[in-house]
CSV table of C-alpha atoms and ligand atoms in Angstrom, one decimal:
chain,number,residue,atom,x,y,z
A,1,MET,CA,5.1,22.7,8.7
A,2,ASN,CA,4.5,21.7,4.8
A,3,LYS,CA,2.2,18.1,5.6
A,4,VAL,CA,2.5,15.1,3.0
A,5,ASP,CA,0.8,12.1,3.5
A,6,LEU,CA,2.6,9.4,2.0
A,7,HIS,CA,0.8,6.3,1.9
A,8,ILE,CA,-2.6,6.4,0.7
A,9,HIS,CA,-4.6,3.8,-1.8
A,10,THR,CA,-7.5,4.6,-4.2
A,11,THR,CA,-9.7,2.6,-6.3
A,12,ALA,CA,-6.6,1.1,-8.7
A,13,SER,CA,-5.9,-1.6,-5.1
A,14,ASP,CA,-8.5,-1.8,-2.6
A,15,GLY,CA,-9.0,1.3,-2.0
A,16,ALA,CA,-12.6,3.5,-2.0
A,17,LEU,CA,-11.7,6.6,-3.6
A,18,SER,CA,-10.9,7.0,-6.9
A,19,PRO,CA,-7.1,9.0,-7.2
A,20,SER,CA,-8.8,12.0,-8.6
A,21,GLU,CA,-11.2,11.9,-5.5
A,22,VAL,CA,-7.6,11.2,-2.8
A,23,VAL,CA,-6.2,14.5,-4.7
A,24,ASP,CA,-9.7,16.4,-3.8
A,25,TRP,CA,-9.3,15.6,-0.2
A,26,ALA,CA,-5.8,16.3,0.1
A,27,VAL,CA,-6.5,19.6,-1.1
A,28,LYS,CA,-9.4,20.4,1.3
A,29,LYS,CA,-7.0,19.1,4.0
A,30,LYS,CA,-4.4,21.3,3.4
A,31,LEU,CA,-2.0,18.8,2.6
A,32,LYS,CA,0.8,20.0,0.3
A,33,ALA,CA,2.0,16.6,-1.1
A,34,ILE,CA,0.7,13.0,-0.9
A,35,ALA,CA,1.8,9.5,-2.2
A,36,ILE,CA,0.0,7.3,-4.0
A,37,THR,CA,1.0,4.4,-3.0
A,38,ASP,CA,-1.4,1.3,-4.3
A,39,HIS,CA,-1.0,-2.3,-3.6
A,40,ASP,CA,1.2,-3.7,-6.1
A,41,THR,CA,0.2,-1.1,-8.8
A,42,THR,CA,0.8,2.2,-10.5
A,43,LEU,CA,-2.3,2.2,-12.2
A,44,GLY,CA,-4.3,5.0,-10.1
A,45,ILE,CA,-0.5,7.4,-10.2
A,46,GLU,CA,-1.4,9.5,-13.5
A,47,GLU,CA,-5.2,9.9,-13.0
A,48,ALA,CA,-3.6,11.4,-9.5
A,49,ILE,CA,-0.9,13.5,-11.3
A,50,LYS,CA,-3.5,15.1,-13.9
A,51,ARG,CA,-5.7,15.9,-11.7
A,52,ALA,CA,-3.2,17.5,-9.2
A,53,ALA,CA,-2.4,19.9,-12.2
A,54,GLU,CA,-5.6,21.5,-11.7
A,55,TYR,CA,-4.8,22.7,-8.4
A,56,GLN,CA,-1.5,24.9,-7.4
A,57,ASP,CA,1.4,24.2,-5.4
A,58,PHE,CA,0.3,20.5,-4.8
A,59,TYR,CA,2.1,17.7,-5.7
A,60,VAL,CA,1.6,13.9,-6.1
A,61,VAL,CA,4.7,11.1,-5.9
A,62,PRO,CA,4.4,8.5,-7.8
A,63,GLY,CA,4.9,5.3,-5.6
A,64,ILE,CA,3.4,1.9,-5.1
A,65,GLU,CA,3.4,-0.5,-1.8
A,66,LEU,CA,4.7,-3.9,-3.0
A,67,SER,CA,3.2,-6.8,-1.1
A,68,SER,CA,6.6,-9.2,-0.2
A,69,ASP,CA,7.4,-12.7,1.5
A,70,PHE,CA,10.0,-13.0,3.6
A,71,GLU,CA,10.5,-15.7,5.3
A,72,GLY,CA,6.8,-17.0,5.0
A,73,GLU,CA,5.9,-13.2,6.9
A,74,GLU,CA,4.3,-10.5,4.3
A,75,ILE,CA,6.2,-7.7,4.6
A,76,HIS,CA,5.5,-4.6,2.5
A,77,ILE,CA,7.8,-2.4,0.9
A,78,LEU,CA,7.3,1.3,-0.2
A,79,GLY,CA,8.3,2.6,-3.7
A,80,TYR,CA,8.7,6.3,-4.0
A,81,PHE,CA,9.7,8.3,-7.1
A,82,ILE,CA,9.8,5.1,-9.1
A,83,ASN,CA,9.3,6.1,-13.3
A,84,TYR,CA,5.9,4.4,-12.9
A,85,MET,CA,5.9,3.9,-17.4
A,86,ASN,CA,9.2,1.8,-16.6
A,87,SER,CA,8.6,-1.5,-18.3
A,88,GLU,CA,10.4,-3.6,-15.2
A,89,ILE,CA,7.7,-2.5,-13.1
A,90,LEU,CA,5.0,-3.0,-16.1
A,91,ASN,CA,5.4,-6.5,-16.5
A,92,ILE,CA,5.9,-7.4,-12.7
A,93,THR,CA,2.9,-5.7,-11.6
A,94,ASN,CA,0.6,-7.3,-14.4
A,95,ILE,CA,2.1,-11.2,-13.2
A,96,LEU,CA,0.9,-9.7,-9.7
A,97,LYS,CA,-2.3,-8.7,-11.0
A,98,GLU,CA,-3.0,-12.6,-13.2
A,99,SER,CA,-1.9,-14.2,-9.6
A,100,ARG,CA,-4.1,-12.4,-7.9
A,101,MET,CA,-7.4,-13.0,-10.5
A,102,THR,CA,-5.9,-16.5,-10.4
A,103,ARG,CA,-6.3,-16.5,-5.9
A,104,GLY,CA,-9.6,-14.9,-6.1
A,105,LYS,CA,-11.2,-17.5,-8.1
A,106,LYS,CA,-9.5,-20.0,-5.9
A,107,MET,CA,-11.1,-18.3,-2.9
A,108,ILE,CA,-14.4,-17.7,-4.5
A,109,ASP,CA,-14.2,-21.5,-5.0
A,110,LYS,CA,-13.6,-22.6,-1.6
A,111,LEU,CA,-16.4,-19.9,-0.2
A,112,ARG,CA,-19.1,-21.8,-3.0
A,113,LYS,CA,-17.6,-25.3,-1.3
A,114,MET,CA,-18.9,-24.0,1.7
A,115,GLY,CA,-22.1,-23.3,0.5
A,116,LEU,CA,-22.0,-19.3,-0.1
A,117,ASP,CA,-23.8,-17.7,-3.2
A,118,ILE,CA,-21.0,-15.5,-4.6
A,119,THR,CA,-19.4,-15.2,-8.0
A,120,PHE,CA,-16.2,-14.4,-9.4
A,121,ASP,CA,-17.9,-12.3,-11.8
A,122,GLU,CA,-19.6,-9.5,-8.4
A,123,VAL,CA,-16.1,-9.2,-7.2
A,124,LYS,CA,-14.6,-8.4,-10.7
A,125,LYS,CA,-17.6,-6.1,-11.3
A,126,ILE,CA,-16.5,-4.1,-8.4
A,127,THR,CA,-13.0,-3.4,-9.0
A,128,ASP,CA,-11.9,-1.0,-10.9
A,129,LYS,CA,-8.7,-1.9,-13.1
A,130,LYS,CA,-9.5,-5.8,-12.5
A,131,PHE,CA,-7.4,-5.5,-9.1
A,132,ILE,CA,-9.0,-8.2,-6.4
A,133,GLY,CA,-7.9,-7.6,-2.9
A,134,ARG,CA,-9.5,-9.6,0.0
A,135,PRO,CA,-11.3,-6.5,0.8
A,136,HIS,CA,-13.4,-6.7,-2.4
A,137,ILE,CA,-14.8,-10.4,-1.2
A,138,ALA,CA,-15.2,-9.1,1.8
A,139,LYS,CA,-17.4,-6.3,0.4
A,140,ILE,CA,-19.6,-8.9,-1.1
A,141,LEU,CA,-19.7,-11.0,1.8
A,142,ILE,CA,-20.9,-8.0,3.6
A,143,SER,CA,-23.8,-6.9,1.1
A,144,LYS,CA,-25.0,-11.0,1.1
A,145,GLY,CA,-25.4,-10.8,4.6
A,146,TYR,CA,-22.8,-13.8,5.6
A,147,ALA,CA,-20.5,-11.2,7.6
A,148,LYS,CA,-21.2,-8.4,9.4
A,149,ASP,CA,-18.4,-6.1,8.7
A,150,ILE,CA,-15.0,-6.0,7.0
A,151,GLN,CA,-13.0,-7.8,10.1
A,152,ASP,CA,-15.6,-10.3,10.8
A,153,ALA,CA,-15.1,-11.4,6.9
A,154,PHE,CA,-11.4,-11.6,7.7
A,155,ASP,CA,-11.9,-13.6,10.7
A,156,ARG,CA,-14.3,-15.8,9.6
A,157,TYR,CA,-13.8,-16.5,6.2
A,158,ILE,CA,-10.6,-14.7,4.3
A,159,GLY,CA,-7.7,-14.3,6.8
A,160,ARG,CA,-4.7,-16.2,6.7
A,161,GLY,CA,-5.4,-19.5,8.1
A,162,LYS,CA,-9.0,-19.1,7.5
A,163,PRO,CA,-11.2,-21.4,5.3
A,164,ALA,CA,-11.4,-19.8,2.4
A,165,TYR,CA,-7.9,-18.0,2.1
A,166,GLU,CA,-5.4,-18.9,-0.4
A,167,ASN,CA,-1.6,-17.7,-0.4
A,168,ARG,CA,-0.9,-15.8,-3.7
A,169,TYR,CA,2.1,-14.8,-5.8
A,170,LYS,CA,5.1,-12.6,-4.0
A,171,LEU,CA,8.7,-11.1,-4.7
A,172,SER,CA,10.8,-11.9,-2.2
A,173,VAL,CA,11.5,-8.5,-0.2
A,174,SER,CA,15.0,-8.3,-1.9
A,175,ASP,CA,13.6,-8.5,-5.2
A,176,SER,CA,10.3,-6.0,-4.1
A,177,ILE,CA,13.8,-3.5,-3.2
A,178,LYS,CA,16.0,-4.3,-6.1
A,179,LEU,CA,12.8,-3.3,-8.7
A,180,ILE,CA,11.8,0.0,-7.3
A,181,HIS,CA,15.9,0.7,-6.8
A,182,ASN,CA,15.8,-0.1,-10.9
A,183,SER,CA,12.9,2.0,-11.7
A,184,GLY,CA,14.4,4.9,-9.9
A,185,GLY,CA,12.5,4.9,-6.6
A,186,VAL,CA,13.5,5.0,-3.2
A,187,ALA,CA,12.4,1.9,-1.0
A,188,ILE,CA,11.1,2.4,2.7
A,189,ILE,CA,9.4,-0.5,4.7
A,190,ALA,CA,6.2,-0.2,5.2
A,191,HIS,CA,4.7,0.0,8.8
A,192,PRO,CA,7.6,-1.6,10.4
A,193,GLY,CA,5.3,-1.8,13.6
A,194,LEU,CA,3.4,-4.7,12.6
A,195,ILE,CA,6.1,-7.2,12.0
A,196,LYS,CA,5.9,-9.5,14.9
A,197,ASN,CA,9.2,-10.0,14.7
A,198,ASN,CA,11.5,-8.1,15.7
A,199,LYS,CA,14.5,-9.8,14.4
A,200,ILE,CA,13.3,-9.4,10.7
A,201,LEU,CA,13.8,-5.7,11.0
A,202,ASP,CA,17.3,-6.1,11.5
A,203,ILE,CA,17.9,-8.2,8.5
A,204,ILE,CA,15.7,-6.4,6.1
A,205,ILE,CA,17.5,-2.8,7.2
A,206,ARG,CA,20.7,-4.5,5.4
A,207,PHE,CA,19.0,-4.9,2.2
A,208,GLU,CA,19.9,-1.5,0.9
A,209,ILE,CA,16.8,-0.2,1.9
A,210,ASP,CA,16.7,3.5,2.4
A,211,GLY,CA,14.0,4.1,5.3
A,212,LEU,CA,11.6,2.9,7.5
A,213,GLU,CA,7.9,4.4,7.8
A,214,ALA,CA,8.0,5.2,11.5
A,215,ILE,CA,4.4,7.3,11.3
A,216,HIS,CA,1.8,5.2,10.5
A,217,SER,CA,-2.1,5.3,11.2
A,218,LYS,CA,-1.9,1.3,13.2
A,219,HIS,CA,2.1,2.6,15.1
A,220,ASN,CA,1.1,4.1,18.8
A,221,ASP,CA,3.2,7.3,20.1
A,222,GLU,CA,5.5,4.9,21.3
A,223,LYS,CA,6.2,2.8,18.3
A,224,THR,CA,6.4,6.0,16.4
A,225,GLU,CA,9.1,7.3,18.3
A,226,GLU,CA,11.5,4.3,19.0
A,227,LEU,CA,10.8,3.8,15.1
A,228,CYS,CA,12.1,7.0,14.6
A,229,ASN,CA,15.3,6.8,16.7
A,230,TYR,CA,15.9,3.4,14.9
A,231,ALA,CA,16.1,5.4,11.8
A,232,ASN,CA,18.5,8.0,12.8
A,233,ILE,CA,20.6,5.2,14.7
A,234,ASN,CA,21.0,3.4,11.1
A,235,ASN,CA,21.1,6.3,8.7
A,236,LEU,CA,17.9,5.8,7.3
A,237,ILE,CA,15.5,8.3,6.7
A,238,TYR,CA,11.9,8.1,7.9
A,239,THR,CA,8.7,8.8,6.2
A,240,GLY,CA,4.7,8.7,7.2
A,241,GLY,CA,1.3,8.6,6.3
A,242,SER,CA,-2.2,7.3,7.3
A,243,ASP,CA,-2.4,4.0,4.9
A,244,CYS,CA,-6.0,5.6,4.3
A,245,HIS,CA,-7.8,3.0,2.5
A,246,GLY,CA,-10.8,5.7,2.2
A,247,SER,CA,-13.3,4.5,4.7
A,248,LEU,CA,-15.2,7.7,6.4
A,249,ILE,CA,-14.5,8.4,10.3
A,250,GLY,CA,-17.4,10.9,10.8
A,251,ASN,CA,-17.6,12.5,7.5
A,252,GLN,CA,-14.1,12.5,6.7
A,253,PRO,CA,-11.3,9.7,5.2
A,254,MET,CA,-8.1,9.5,7.5
A,255,LEU,CA,-6.2,11.0,4.9
A,256,GLY,CA,-3.5,13.5,6.1
A,257,ASP,CA,-4.6,12.6,9.7
A,258,TYR,CA,-0.8,10.9,9.9
A,259,PHE,CA,2.0,13.1,8.0
A,260,VAL,CA,5.4,14.4,7.9
A,261,ASP,CA,6.9,17.5,6.3
A,262,TYR,CA,7.7,18.3,2.8
A,263,GLU,CA,11.2,18.1,3.2
A,264,ILE,CA,11.2,14.3,3.6
A,265,VAL,CA,9.7,14.6,-0.1
A,266,GLU,CA,12.9,16.7,-1.4
A,267,LYS,CA,14.7,14.4,0.7
A,268,MET,CA,13.5,11.3,-1.1
A,269,LYS,CA,13.5,13.0,-4.5
A,270,ARG,CA,17.5,13.8,-4.5
A,271,ILE,CA,18.1,10.6,-3.3
A,272,SER,CA,16.3,8.6,-6.3
A,273,GLU,CA,18.1,11.4,-8.9
A,274,VAL,CA,21.4,10.9,-7.7
A,275,LYS,CA,21.2,7.2,-6.7
A,276,TYR,CA,18.8,5.4,-8.4
A,277,LYS,CA,17.8,7.4,-11.6
A,278,GLY,CA,21.6,8.4,-12.6
B,1,LIG,P1,-4.4,-9.1,-0.4
B,1,LIG,O1,-3.6,-8.0,-0.4
B,1,LIG,O2,-5.2,-9.5,-1.6
B,1,LIG,O3,-3.9,-9.9,0.6
B,1,LIG,O4,-5.8,-8.3,0.9
B,1,LIG,C1,-5.4,-7.5,1.9
B,1,LIG,C2,-5.7,-6.1,2.4
B,1,LIG,O5,-7.1,-6.4,3.2
B,1,LIG,C3,-4.7,-5.2,3.1
B,1,LIG,O6,-4.1,-4.6,2.1
B,1,LIG,C4,-6.0,-4.3,3.6
B,1,LIG,O7,-6.1,-3.1,3.1
B,1,LIG,C5,-7.4,-5.6,4.2
B,1,LIG,N1,-6.8,-6.3,5.2
B,1,LIG,C6,-5.9,-7.2,5.4
B,1,LIG,N2,-6.5,-7.9,6.8
B,1,LIG,C7,-7.7,-7.1,7.2
B,1,LIG,C8,-8.5,-7.3,8.4
B,1,LIG,N3,-8.2,-8.1,9.4
B,1,LIG,N4,-9.3,-6.4,8.2
B,1,LIG,C9,-9.9,-5.4,7.2
B,1,LIG,N5,-9.2,-5.6,6.4
B,1,LIG,C10,-8.0,-6.4,6.6
B,2,LIG,FE1,-5.0,-2.6,1.6
B,3,LIG,FE1,0.8,-2.4,3.9
B,4,LIG,ZN1,-0.9,0.5,2.8
């Protein structure tokens, strides 16, 4: 089997490994390909593709994971084989980045009003491409002793509904799918096993979605099997990946521990060329 991990974050969003480090690990773990799927940004792709060119027979699929809104629930949509230089995707991801900045500032204001010593500059400094995610705020909270780990920071301060939480601008699910298709990519529902309301999945698959992510680090075996069957019945492709954010378990990241066969990459490439790039 030629293993591929199709869900990986880098320092371009809230991952801990740079795009080059991600590629190095993927080769070390004997994968044939990976997809770079940073939240709301494509800025990590180029570096990963350049690094991959230093290896033989290893490929990087240009991807993205768009945080989207469906009637108040946050649904993530993955895009694969997107043309990441497409002006529409660059414009929209820029707007998303700005709104992450504004929201980050508001959350830090709330924390300061609660008496915590934390500044926006401290948070911005630990981001690579000025992408502000809640994990960056969590990291500063931990380093200053306000939280014992990321989970604790989310539970007490920055999780949804917690005192320092602020919403941010998100595309609707259907606009996310359109944006991915307009930039030549294939659109896949990320980690559908985490969607609380089952009916939502039945609705979204009618939005011209191409597939769903059946294999994911947060799906148990039963859920994975259920989602593979669901994909087959509904004539959708199914993908898989670790959703690795770079933290080390033992002394390795979980990159490559959740995977599908390379034939899925070829299938998506074909769909993107025939249906969306034509
Ligand atoms: P944001 O996109 O800025 O709203 O932050 C969401 C990101 O925070 C997700 O992509 C995860 O990487 C991370 N995250 C969300 N909830 C938790 C949690 N309970 N514990 C740890 N990380 C989380
Ligand atoms: Fe994340
Ligand atoms: Fe996600
Ligand atoms: Zn992810």
